[in-house]
mmCIF file of C-alpha atoms and ligand atoms in Angstrom:
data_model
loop_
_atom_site.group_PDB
_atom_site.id
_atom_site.type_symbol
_atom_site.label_atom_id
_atom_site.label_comp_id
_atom_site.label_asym_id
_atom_site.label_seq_id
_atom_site.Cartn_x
_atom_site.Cartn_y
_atom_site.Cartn_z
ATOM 1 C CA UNK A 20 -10.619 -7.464 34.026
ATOM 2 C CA UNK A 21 -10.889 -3.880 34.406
ATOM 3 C CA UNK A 22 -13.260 -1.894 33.236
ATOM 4 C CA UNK A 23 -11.586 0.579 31.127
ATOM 5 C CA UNK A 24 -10.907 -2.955 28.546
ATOM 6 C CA UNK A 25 -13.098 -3.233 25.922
ATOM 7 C CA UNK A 26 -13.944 -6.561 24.963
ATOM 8 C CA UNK A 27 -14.175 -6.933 20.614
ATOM 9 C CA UNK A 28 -14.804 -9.918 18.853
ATOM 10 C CA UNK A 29 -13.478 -8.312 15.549
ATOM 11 C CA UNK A 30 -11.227 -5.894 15.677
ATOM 12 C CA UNK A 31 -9.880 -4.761 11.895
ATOM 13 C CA UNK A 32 -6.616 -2.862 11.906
ATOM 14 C CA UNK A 33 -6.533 0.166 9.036
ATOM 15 C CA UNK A 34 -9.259 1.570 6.485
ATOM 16 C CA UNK A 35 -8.007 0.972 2.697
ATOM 17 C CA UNK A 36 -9.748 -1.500 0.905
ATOM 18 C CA UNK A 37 -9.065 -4.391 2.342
ATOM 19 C CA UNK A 38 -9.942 -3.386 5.899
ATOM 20 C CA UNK A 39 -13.361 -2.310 4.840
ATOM 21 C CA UNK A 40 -13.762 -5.223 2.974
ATOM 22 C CA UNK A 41 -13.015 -7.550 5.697
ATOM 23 C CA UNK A 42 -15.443 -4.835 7.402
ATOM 24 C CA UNK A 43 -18.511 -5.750 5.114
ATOM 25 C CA UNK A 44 -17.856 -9.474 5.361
ATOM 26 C CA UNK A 45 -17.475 -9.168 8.926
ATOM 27 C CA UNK A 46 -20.551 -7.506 10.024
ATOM 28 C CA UNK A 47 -22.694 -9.501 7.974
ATOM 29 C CA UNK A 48 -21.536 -12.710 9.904
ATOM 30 C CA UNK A 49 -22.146 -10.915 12.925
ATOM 31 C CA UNK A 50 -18.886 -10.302 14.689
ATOM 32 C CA UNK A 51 -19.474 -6.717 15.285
ATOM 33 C CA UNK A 52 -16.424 -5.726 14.009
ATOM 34 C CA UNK A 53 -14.634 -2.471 15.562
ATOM 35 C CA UNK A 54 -12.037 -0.555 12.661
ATOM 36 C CA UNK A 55 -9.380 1.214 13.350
ATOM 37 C CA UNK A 56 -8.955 4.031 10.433
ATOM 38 C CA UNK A 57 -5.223 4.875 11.504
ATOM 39 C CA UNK A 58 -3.833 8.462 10.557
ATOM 40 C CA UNK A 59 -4.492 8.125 7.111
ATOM 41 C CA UNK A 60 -8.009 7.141 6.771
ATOM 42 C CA UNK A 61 -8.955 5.695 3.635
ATOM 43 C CA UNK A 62 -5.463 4.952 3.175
ATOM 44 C CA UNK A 63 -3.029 4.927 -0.143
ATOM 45 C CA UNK A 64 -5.898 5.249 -2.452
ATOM 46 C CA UNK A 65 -6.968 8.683 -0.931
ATOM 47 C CA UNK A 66 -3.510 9.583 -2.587
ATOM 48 C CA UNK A 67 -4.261 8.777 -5.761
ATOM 49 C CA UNK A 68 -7.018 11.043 -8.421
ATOM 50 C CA UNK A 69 -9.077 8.687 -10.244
ATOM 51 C CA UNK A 70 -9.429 4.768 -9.945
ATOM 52 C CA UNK A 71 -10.243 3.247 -13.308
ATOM 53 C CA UNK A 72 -9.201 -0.289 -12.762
ATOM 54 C CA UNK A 73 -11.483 -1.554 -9.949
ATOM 55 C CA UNK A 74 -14.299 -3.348 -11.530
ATOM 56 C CA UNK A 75 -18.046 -1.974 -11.436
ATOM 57 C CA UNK A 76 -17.205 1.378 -11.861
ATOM 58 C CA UNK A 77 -17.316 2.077 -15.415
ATOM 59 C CA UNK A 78 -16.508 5.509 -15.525
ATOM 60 C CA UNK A 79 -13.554 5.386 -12.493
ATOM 61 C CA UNK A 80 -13.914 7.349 -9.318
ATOM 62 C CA UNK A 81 -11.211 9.131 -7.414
ATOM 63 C CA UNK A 82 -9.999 7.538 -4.073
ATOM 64 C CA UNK A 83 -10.877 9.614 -2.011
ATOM 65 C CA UNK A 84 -14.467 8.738 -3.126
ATOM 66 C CA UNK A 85 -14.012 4.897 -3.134
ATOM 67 C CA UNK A 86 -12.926 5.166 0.223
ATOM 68 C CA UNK A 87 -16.192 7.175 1.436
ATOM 69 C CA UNK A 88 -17.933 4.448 -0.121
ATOM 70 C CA UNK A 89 -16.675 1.644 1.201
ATOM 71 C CA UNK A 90 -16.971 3.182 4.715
ATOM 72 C CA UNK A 91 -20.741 3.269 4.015
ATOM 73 C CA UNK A 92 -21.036 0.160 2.904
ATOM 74 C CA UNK A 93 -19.375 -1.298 5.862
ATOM 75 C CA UNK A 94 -21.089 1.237 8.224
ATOM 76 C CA UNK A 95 -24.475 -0.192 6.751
ATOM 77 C CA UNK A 96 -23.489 -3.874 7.941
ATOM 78 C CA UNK A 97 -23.049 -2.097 11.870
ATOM 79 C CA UNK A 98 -19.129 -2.155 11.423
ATOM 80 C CA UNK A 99 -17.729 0.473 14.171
ATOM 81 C CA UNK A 100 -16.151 2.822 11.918
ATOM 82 C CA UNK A 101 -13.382 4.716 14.754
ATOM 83 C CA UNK A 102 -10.737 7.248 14.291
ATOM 84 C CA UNK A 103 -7.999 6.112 16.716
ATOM 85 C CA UNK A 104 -4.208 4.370 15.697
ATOM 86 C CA UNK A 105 -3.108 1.280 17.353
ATOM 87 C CA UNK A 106 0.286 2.202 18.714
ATOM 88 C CA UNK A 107 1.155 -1.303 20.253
ATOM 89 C CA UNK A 108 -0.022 -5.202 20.489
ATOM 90 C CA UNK A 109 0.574 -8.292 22.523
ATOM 91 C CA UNK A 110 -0.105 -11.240 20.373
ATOM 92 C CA UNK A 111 1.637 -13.623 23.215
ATOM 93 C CA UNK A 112 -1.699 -14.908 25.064
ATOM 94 C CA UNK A 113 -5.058 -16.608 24.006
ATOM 95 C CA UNK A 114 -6.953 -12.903 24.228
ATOM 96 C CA UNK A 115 -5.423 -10.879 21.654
ATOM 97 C CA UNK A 116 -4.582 -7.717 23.248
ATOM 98 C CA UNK A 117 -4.083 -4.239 21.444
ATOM 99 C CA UNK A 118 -3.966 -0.763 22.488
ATOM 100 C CA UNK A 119 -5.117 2.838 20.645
ATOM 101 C CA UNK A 120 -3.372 5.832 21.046
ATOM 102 C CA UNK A 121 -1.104 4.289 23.938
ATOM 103 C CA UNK A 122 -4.005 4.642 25.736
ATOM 104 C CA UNK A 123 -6.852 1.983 25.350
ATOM 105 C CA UNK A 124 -6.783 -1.166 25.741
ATOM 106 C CA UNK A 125 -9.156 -3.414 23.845
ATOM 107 C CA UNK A 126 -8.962 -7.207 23.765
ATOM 108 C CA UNK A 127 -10.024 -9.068 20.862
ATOM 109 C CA UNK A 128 -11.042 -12.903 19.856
ATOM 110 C CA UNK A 129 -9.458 -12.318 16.333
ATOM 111 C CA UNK A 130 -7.905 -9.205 14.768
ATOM 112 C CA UNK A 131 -7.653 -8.723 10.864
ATOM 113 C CA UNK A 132 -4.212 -6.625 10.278
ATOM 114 C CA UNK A 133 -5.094 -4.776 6.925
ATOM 115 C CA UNK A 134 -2.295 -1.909 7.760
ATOM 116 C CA UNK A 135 -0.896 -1.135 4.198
ATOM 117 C CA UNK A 136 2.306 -0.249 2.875
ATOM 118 C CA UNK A 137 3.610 3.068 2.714
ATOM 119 C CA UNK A 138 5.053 4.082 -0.962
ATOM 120 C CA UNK A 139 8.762 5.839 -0.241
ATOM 121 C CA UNK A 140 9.091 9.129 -1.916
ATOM 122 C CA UNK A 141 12.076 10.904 -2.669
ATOM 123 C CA UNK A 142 11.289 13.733 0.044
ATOM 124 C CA UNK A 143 11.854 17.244 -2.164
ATOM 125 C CA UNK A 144 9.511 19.624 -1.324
ATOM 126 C CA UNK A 145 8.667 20.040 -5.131
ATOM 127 C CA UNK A 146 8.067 16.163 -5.257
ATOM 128 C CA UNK A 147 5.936 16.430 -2.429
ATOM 129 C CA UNK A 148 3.719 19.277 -3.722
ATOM 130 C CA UNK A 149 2.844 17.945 -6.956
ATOM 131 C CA UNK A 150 1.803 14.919 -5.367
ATOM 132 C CA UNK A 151 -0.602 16.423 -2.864
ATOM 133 C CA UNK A 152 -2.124 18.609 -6.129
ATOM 134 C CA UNK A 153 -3.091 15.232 -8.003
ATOM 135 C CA UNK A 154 -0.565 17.269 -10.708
ATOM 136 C CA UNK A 155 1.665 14.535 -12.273
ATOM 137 C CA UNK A 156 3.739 12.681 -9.727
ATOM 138 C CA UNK A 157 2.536 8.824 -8.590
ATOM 139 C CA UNK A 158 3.846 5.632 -6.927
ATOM 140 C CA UNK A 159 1.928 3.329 -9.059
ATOM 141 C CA UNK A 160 2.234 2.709 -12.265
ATOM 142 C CA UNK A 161 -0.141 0.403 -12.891
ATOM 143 C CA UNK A 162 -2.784 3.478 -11.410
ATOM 144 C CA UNK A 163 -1.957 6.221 -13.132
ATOM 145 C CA UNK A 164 0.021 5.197 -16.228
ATOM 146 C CA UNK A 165 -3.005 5.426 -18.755
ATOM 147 C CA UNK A 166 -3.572 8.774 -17.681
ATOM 148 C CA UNK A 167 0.073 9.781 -19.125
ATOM 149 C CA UNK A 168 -0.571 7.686 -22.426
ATOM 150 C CA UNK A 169 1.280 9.551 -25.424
ATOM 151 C CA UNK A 170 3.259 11.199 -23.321
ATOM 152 C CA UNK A 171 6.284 11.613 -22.038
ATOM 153 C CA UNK A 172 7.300 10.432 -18.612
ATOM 154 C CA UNK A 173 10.025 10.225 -15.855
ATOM 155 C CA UNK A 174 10.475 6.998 -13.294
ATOM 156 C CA UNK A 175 12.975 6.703 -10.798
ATOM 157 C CA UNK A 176 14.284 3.627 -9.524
ATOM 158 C CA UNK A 177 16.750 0.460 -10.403
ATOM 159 C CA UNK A 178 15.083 -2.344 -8.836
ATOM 160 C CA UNK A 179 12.373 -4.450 -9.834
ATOM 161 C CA UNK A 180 9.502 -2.258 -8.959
ATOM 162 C CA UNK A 181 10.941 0.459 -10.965
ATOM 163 C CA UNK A 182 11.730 -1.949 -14.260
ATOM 164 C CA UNK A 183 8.420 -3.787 -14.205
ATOM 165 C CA UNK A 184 6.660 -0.214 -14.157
ATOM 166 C CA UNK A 185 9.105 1.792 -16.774
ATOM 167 C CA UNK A 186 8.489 -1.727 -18.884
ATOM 168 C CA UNK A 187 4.539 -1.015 -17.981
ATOM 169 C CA UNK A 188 5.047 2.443 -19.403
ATOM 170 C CA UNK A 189 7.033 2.060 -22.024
ATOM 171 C CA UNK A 190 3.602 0.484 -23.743
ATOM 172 C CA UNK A 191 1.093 3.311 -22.904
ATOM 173 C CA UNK A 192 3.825 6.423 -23.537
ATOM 174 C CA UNK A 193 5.770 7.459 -25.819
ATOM 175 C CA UNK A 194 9.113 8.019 -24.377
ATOM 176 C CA UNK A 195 10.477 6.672 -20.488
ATOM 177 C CA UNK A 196 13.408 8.121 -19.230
ATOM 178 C CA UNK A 197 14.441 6.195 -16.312
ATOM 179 C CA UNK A 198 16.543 7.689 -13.485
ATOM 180 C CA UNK A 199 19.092 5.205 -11.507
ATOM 181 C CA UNK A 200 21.181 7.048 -9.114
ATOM 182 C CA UNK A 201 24.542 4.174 -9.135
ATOM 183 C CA UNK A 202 26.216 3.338 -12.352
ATOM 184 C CA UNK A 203 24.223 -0.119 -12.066
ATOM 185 C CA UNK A 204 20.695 -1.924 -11.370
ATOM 186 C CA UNK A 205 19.423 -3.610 -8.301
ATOM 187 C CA UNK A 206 16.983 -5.131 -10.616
ATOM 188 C CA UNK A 207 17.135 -8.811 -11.363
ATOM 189 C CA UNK A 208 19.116 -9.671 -14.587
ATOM 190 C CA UNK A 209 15.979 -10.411 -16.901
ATOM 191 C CA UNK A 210 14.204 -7.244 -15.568
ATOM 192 C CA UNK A 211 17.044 -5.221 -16.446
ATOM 193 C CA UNK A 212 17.299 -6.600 -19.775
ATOM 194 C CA UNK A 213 13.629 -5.960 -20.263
ATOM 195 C CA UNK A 214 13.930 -2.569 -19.386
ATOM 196 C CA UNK A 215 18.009 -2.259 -21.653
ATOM 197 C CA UNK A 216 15.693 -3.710 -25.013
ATOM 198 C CA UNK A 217 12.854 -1.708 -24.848
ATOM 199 C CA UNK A 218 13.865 1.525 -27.156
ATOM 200 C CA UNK A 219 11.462 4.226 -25.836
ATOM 201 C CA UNK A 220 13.301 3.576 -22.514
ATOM 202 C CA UNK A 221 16.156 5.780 -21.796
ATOM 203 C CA UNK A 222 18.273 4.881 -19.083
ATOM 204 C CA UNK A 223 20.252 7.640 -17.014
ATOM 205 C CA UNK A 224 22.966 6.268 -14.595
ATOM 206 C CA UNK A 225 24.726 8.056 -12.161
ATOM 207 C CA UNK A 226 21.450 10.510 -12.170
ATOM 208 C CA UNK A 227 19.773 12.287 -8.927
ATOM 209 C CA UNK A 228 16.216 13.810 -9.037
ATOM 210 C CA UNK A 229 17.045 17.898 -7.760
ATOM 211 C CA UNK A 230 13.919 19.270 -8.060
ATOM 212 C CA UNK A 231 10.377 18.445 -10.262
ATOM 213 C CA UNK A 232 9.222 21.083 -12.125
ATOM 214 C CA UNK A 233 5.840 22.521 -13.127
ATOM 215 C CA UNK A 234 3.623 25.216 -13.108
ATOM 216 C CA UNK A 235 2.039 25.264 -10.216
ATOM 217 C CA UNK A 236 -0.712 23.196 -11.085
ATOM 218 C CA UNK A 237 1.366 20.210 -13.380
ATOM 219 C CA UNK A 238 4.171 18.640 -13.627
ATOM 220 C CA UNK A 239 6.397 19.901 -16.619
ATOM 221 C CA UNK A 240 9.842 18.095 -16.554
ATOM 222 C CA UNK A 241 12.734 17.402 -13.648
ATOM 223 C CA UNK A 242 15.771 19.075 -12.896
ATOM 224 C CA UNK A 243 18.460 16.195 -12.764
ATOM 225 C CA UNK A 244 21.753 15.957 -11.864
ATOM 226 C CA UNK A 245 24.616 13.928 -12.972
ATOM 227 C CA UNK A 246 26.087 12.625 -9.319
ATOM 228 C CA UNK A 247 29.709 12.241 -10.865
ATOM 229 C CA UNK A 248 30.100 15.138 -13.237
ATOM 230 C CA UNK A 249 28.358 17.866 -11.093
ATOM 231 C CA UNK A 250 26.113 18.631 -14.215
ATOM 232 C CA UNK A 251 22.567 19.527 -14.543
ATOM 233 C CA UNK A 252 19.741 18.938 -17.298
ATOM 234 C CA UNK A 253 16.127 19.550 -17.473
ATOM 235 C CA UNK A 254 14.020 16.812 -18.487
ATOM 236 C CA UNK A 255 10.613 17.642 -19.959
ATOM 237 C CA UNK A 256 8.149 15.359 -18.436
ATOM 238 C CA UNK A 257 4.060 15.472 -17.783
ATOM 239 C CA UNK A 258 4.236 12.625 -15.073
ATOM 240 C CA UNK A 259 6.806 11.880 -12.744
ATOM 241 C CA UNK A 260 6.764 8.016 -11.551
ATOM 242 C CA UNK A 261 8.902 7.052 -8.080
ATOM 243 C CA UNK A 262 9.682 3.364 -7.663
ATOM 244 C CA UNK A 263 12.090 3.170 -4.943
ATOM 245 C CA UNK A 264 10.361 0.658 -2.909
ATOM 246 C CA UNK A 265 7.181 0.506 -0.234
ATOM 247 C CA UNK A 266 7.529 -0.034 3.188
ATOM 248 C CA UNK A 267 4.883 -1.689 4.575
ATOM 249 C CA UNK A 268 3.144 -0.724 7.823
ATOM 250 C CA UNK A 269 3.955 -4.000 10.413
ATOM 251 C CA UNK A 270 6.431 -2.647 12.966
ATOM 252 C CA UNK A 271 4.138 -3.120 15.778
ATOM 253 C CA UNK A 272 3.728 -6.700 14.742
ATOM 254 C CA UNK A 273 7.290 -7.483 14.815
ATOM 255 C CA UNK A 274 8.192 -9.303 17.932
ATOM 256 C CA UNK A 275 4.794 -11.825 17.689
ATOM 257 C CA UNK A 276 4.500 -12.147 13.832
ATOM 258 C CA UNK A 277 6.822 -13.924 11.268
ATOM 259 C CA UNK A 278 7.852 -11.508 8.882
ATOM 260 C CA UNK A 279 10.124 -11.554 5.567
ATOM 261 C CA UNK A 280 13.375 -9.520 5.378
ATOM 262 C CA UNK A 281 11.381 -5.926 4.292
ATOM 263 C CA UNK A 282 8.787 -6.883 6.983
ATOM 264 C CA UNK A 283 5.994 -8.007 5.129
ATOM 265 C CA UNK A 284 3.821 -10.347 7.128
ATOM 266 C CA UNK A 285 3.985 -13.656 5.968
ATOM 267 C CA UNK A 286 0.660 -15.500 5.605
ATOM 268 C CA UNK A 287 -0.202 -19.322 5.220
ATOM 269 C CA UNK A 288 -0.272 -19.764 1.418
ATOM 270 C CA UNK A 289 -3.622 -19.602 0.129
ATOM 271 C CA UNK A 290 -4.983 -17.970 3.692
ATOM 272 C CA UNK A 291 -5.355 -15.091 5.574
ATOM 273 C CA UNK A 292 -3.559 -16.768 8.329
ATOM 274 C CA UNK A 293 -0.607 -15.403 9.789
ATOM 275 C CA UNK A 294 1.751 -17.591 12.414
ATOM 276 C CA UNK A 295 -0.653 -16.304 15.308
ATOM 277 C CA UNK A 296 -4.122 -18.019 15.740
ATOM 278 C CA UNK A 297 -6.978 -15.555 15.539
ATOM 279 C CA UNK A 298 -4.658 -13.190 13.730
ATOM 280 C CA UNK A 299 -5.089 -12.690 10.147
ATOM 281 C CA UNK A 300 -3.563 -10.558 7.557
ATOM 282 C CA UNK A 301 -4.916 -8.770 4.477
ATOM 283 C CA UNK A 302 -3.583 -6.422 1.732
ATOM 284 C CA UNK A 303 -0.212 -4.858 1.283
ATOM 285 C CA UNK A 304 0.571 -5.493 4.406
ATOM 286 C CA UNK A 305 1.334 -9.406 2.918
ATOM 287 C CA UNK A 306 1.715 -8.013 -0.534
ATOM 288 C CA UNK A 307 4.619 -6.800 -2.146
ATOM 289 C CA UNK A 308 3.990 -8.181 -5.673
ATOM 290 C CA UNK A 309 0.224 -7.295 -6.693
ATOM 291 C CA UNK A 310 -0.328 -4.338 -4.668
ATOM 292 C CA UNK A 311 -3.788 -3.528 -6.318
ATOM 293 C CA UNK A 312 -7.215 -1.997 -4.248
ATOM 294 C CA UNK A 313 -8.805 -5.150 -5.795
ATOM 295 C CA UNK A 314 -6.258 -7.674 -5.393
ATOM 296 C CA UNK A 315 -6.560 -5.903 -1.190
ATOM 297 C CA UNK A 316 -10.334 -6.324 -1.002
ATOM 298 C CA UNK A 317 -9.543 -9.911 -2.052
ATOM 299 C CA UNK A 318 -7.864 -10.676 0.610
ATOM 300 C CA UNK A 319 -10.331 -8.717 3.252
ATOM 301 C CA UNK A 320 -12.638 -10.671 2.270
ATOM 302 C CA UNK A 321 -10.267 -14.194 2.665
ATOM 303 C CA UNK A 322 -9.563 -12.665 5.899
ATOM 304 C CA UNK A 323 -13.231 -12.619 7.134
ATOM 305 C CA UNK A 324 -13.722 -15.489 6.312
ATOM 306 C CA UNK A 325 -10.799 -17.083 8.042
ATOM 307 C CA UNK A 326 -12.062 -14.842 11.173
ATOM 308 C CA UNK A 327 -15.412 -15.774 10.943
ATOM 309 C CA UNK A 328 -14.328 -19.795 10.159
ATOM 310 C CA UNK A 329 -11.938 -19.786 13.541
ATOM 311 C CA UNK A 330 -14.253 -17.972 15.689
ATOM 312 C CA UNK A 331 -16.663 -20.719 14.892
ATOM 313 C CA UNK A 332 -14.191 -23.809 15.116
ATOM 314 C CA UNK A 333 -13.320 -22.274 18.672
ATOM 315 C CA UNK A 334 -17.527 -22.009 19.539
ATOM 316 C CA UNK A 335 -17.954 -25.758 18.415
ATOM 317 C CA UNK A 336 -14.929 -26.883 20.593
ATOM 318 C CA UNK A 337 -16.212 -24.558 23.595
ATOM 319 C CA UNK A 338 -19.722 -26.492 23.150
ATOM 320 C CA UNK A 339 -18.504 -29.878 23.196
HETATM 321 P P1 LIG B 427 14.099 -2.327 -4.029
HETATM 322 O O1 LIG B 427 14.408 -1.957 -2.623
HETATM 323 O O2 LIG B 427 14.507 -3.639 -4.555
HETATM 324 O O3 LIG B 427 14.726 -1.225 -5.004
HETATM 325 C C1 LIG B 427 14.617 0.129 -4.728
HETATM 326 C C2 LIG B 427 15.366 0.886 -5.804
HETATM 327 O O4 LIG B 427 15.136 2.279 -5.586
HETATM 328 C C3 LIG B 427 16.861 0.647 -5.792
HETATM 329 O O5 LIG B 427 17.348 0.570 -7.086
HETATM 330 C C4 LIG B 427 17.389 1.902 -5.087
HETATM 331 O O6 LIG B 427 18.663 2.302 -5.544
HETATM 332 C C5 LIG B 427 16.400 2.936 -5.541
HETATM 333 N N1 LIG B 427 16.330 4.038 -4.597
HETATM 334 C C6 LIG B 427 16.080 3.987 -3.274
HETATM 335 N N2 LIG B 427 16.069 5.207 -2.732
HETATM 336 C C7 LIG B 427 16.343 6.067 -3.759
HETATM 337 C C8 LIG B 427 16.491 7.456 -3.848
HETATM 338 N N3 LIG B 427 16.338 8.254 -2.773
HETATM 339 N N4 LIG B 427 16.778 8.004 -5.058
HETATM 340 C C9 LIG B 427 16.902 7.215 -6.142
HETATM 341 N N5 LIG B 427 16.780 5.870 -6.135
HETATM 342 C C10 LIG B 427 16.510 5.310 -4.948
HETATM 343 O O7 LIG B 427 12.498 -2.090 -4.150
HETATM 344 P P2 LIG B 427 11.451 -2.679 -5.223
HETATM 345 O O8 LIG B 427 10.144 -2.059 -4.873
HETATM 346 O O9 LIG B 427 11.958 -2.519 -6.585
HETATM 347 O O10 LIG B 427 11.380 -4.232 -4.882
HETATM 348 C C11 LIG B 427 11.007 -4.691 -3.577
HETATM 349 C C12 LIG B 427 11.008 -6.227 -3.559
HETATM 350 O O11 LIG B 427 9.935 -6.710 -4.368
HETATM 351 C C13 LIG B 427 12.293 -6.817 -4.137
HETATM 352 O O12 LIG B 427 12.603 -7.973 -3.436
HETATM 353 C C14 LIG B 427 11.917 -7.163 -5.558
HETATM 354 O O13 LIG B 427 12.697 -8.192 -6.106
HETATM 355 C C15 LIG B 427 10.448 -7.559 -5.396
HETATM 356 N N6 LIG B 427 9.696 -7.343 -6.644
HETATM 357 C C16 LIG B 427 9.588 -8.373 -7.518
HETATM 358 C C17 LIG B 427 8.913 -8.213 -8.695
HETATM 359 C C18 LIG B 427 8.818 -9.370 -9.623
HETATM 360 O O14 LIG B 427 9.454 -10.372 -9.369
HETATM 361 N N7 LIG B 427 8.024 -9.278 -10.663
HETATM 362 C C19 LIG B 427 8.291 -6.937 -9.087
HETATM 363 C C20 LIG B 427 8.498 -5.904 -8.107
HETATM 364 C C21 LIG B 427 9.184 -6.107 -6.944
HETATM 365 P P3 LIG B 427 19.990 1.494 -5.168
HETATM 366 O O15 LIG B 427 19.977 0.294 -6.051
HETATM 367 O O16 LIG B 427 21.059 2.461 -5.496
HETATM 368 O O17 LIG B 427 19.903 1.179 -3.714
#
């Protein structure tokens, strides 16, 4: 082997909270787990403002923060905490092989993908703005709806995503108006129907997003536009909601892991398992239904344990 290969008997792929989680559980069963951060460190929390809903943390505290403290925590066990993004894998031999930056190589006894899902945004600059200020527009629902309760809010999106949130909504605000761009759902039938009976949902068909407004510092309303008639209306609006689908972080995995249709990685039910021995698989990377920080550090923590389990199933055999 040469010497530039690092040899890692953890190795945990992304920093959001299931990859520090696995982190904590790893280091305190001694596998010296190295972590990849990847370019977002902290990852989808760190764009969101405050976290209310993880448990034992009665008065919330932003992302950002969260993140910083589950780094700690894991840094406190001995996990390797390392900037760097894996930018390929080769899942096809007994060593697990991965490599950072195109550059290093590391080989590892088990790896722990914990890579996320990217949220798709609509791309306008205005969109993208009020985003970065923490001033109105989300991806989650489920985060940030309470924080728009009484109010009046904007979602955009047909499928399910978008009708389970604008349904979500619907209870904490006072008016929804919901923006789908054909003249028809991609929502399943009882979704849509949820959504069609609820009456402080207003559907808009046939409606494009052309620009979010605010003032500077908030969101105010939208600027929409009627894709058949030409026409434009202004929509007031304190929070702006997109639900148009996540994509979720795996296309290095691709040719060695079984994934479903969007790419999700597809675990053993009730594991962290994925098709690959000593590969496991936590958070939204597997999850396109919870998609919660919590319901992620649930499954860093399965995946440890899986980790930790093989490495010692593959010791005992070894000894015998
Ligand atoms: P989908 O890909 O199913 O739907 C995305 C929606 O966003 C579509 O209606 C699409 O419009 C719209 N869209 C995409 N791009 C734009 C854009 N630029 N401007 C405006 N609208 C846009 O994603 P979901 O996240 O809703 O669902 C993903 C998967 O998860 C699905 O399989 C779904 O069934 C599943 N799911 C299941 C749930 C449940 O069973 N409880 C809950 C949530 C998700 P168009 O239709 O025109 O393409």
């Amino acid at each position: 082997m040469s010497e530039n290969i690092e040899k890692v008997k953890c190795l945990i792929i992304g920093s959001g909270p299931a990859g520090y989680t696995a982190a904590i559980y790893a280091s305190r069963a001694n596998m010296f787990p190295v972590l990849y951060q990847g370019t977002q460190p902290g990852g989808q929390l760190t764009t969101t403002n405050d976290v209310e809903n993880f448990p034992g943390y009665p008065d919330g505290i932003t992302g950002p923060e969260m993140m910083i403290e589950l780094q700690k925590q894991a840094e406190r066990f001995g996990t390797d905490v390392r900037n760097g993004w894996i930018t390929k894998v080769d899942f096809s031999g007994d060593v697990h092989k991965v490599w950072v930056n195109d550059e290093k190589e590391i080989h590892c006894d088990t790896v722990i993908i914990s890579t996320g899902a990217s949220a798709k945004y609509l791309g306008l600059e205005s969109e993208q703005k009020y985003l970065k200020l923490g001033g109105g527009v989300s991806a989650c629902a489920v985060c940030d709806g309470f924080f728009y309760r009484n109010q009046e809010v904007i979602i955009v999106g047909a499928g399910d995503s978008a009708a389970e949130e604008a349904h979500y909504l619907s209870k904490l605000c006072t008016k929804v108006t919901m923006l789908v761009r054909r003249d028809q759902f991609r929502a399943s039938k009882i979704m849509e129907a949820r959504v069609r009976n609820t009456e402080n949902i207003e559907i808009l068909f046939n409606t494009e997003t052309d620009e979010v407004l605010g003032d500077g510092q908030v969101v105010t309303g939208v600027r929409v536009k009627n894709n058949v008639t030409g026409e434009t209306s202004k929509i007031p609006a304190t929070g702006f909601f997109v639900a148009i689908g996540h994509k979720p972080n795996t296309d290095i995995f691709k040719d060695y892991l079984d994934l479903d249709e969007t790419g999700y990685i597809i675990n053993v039910p009730g594991t962290a398992k994925t098709n690959v021995e000593g590969v496991f698989v936590s958070g939204d990377a597997a999850d396109h239904v919870y998609r919660q920080a919590v319901t992620a550090a649930g499954t860093g923590c399965m995946a440890a344990l899986d980790a930790e389990r093989y490495l010692a199933a593959k010791e005992s055999v070894v000894e015998v």
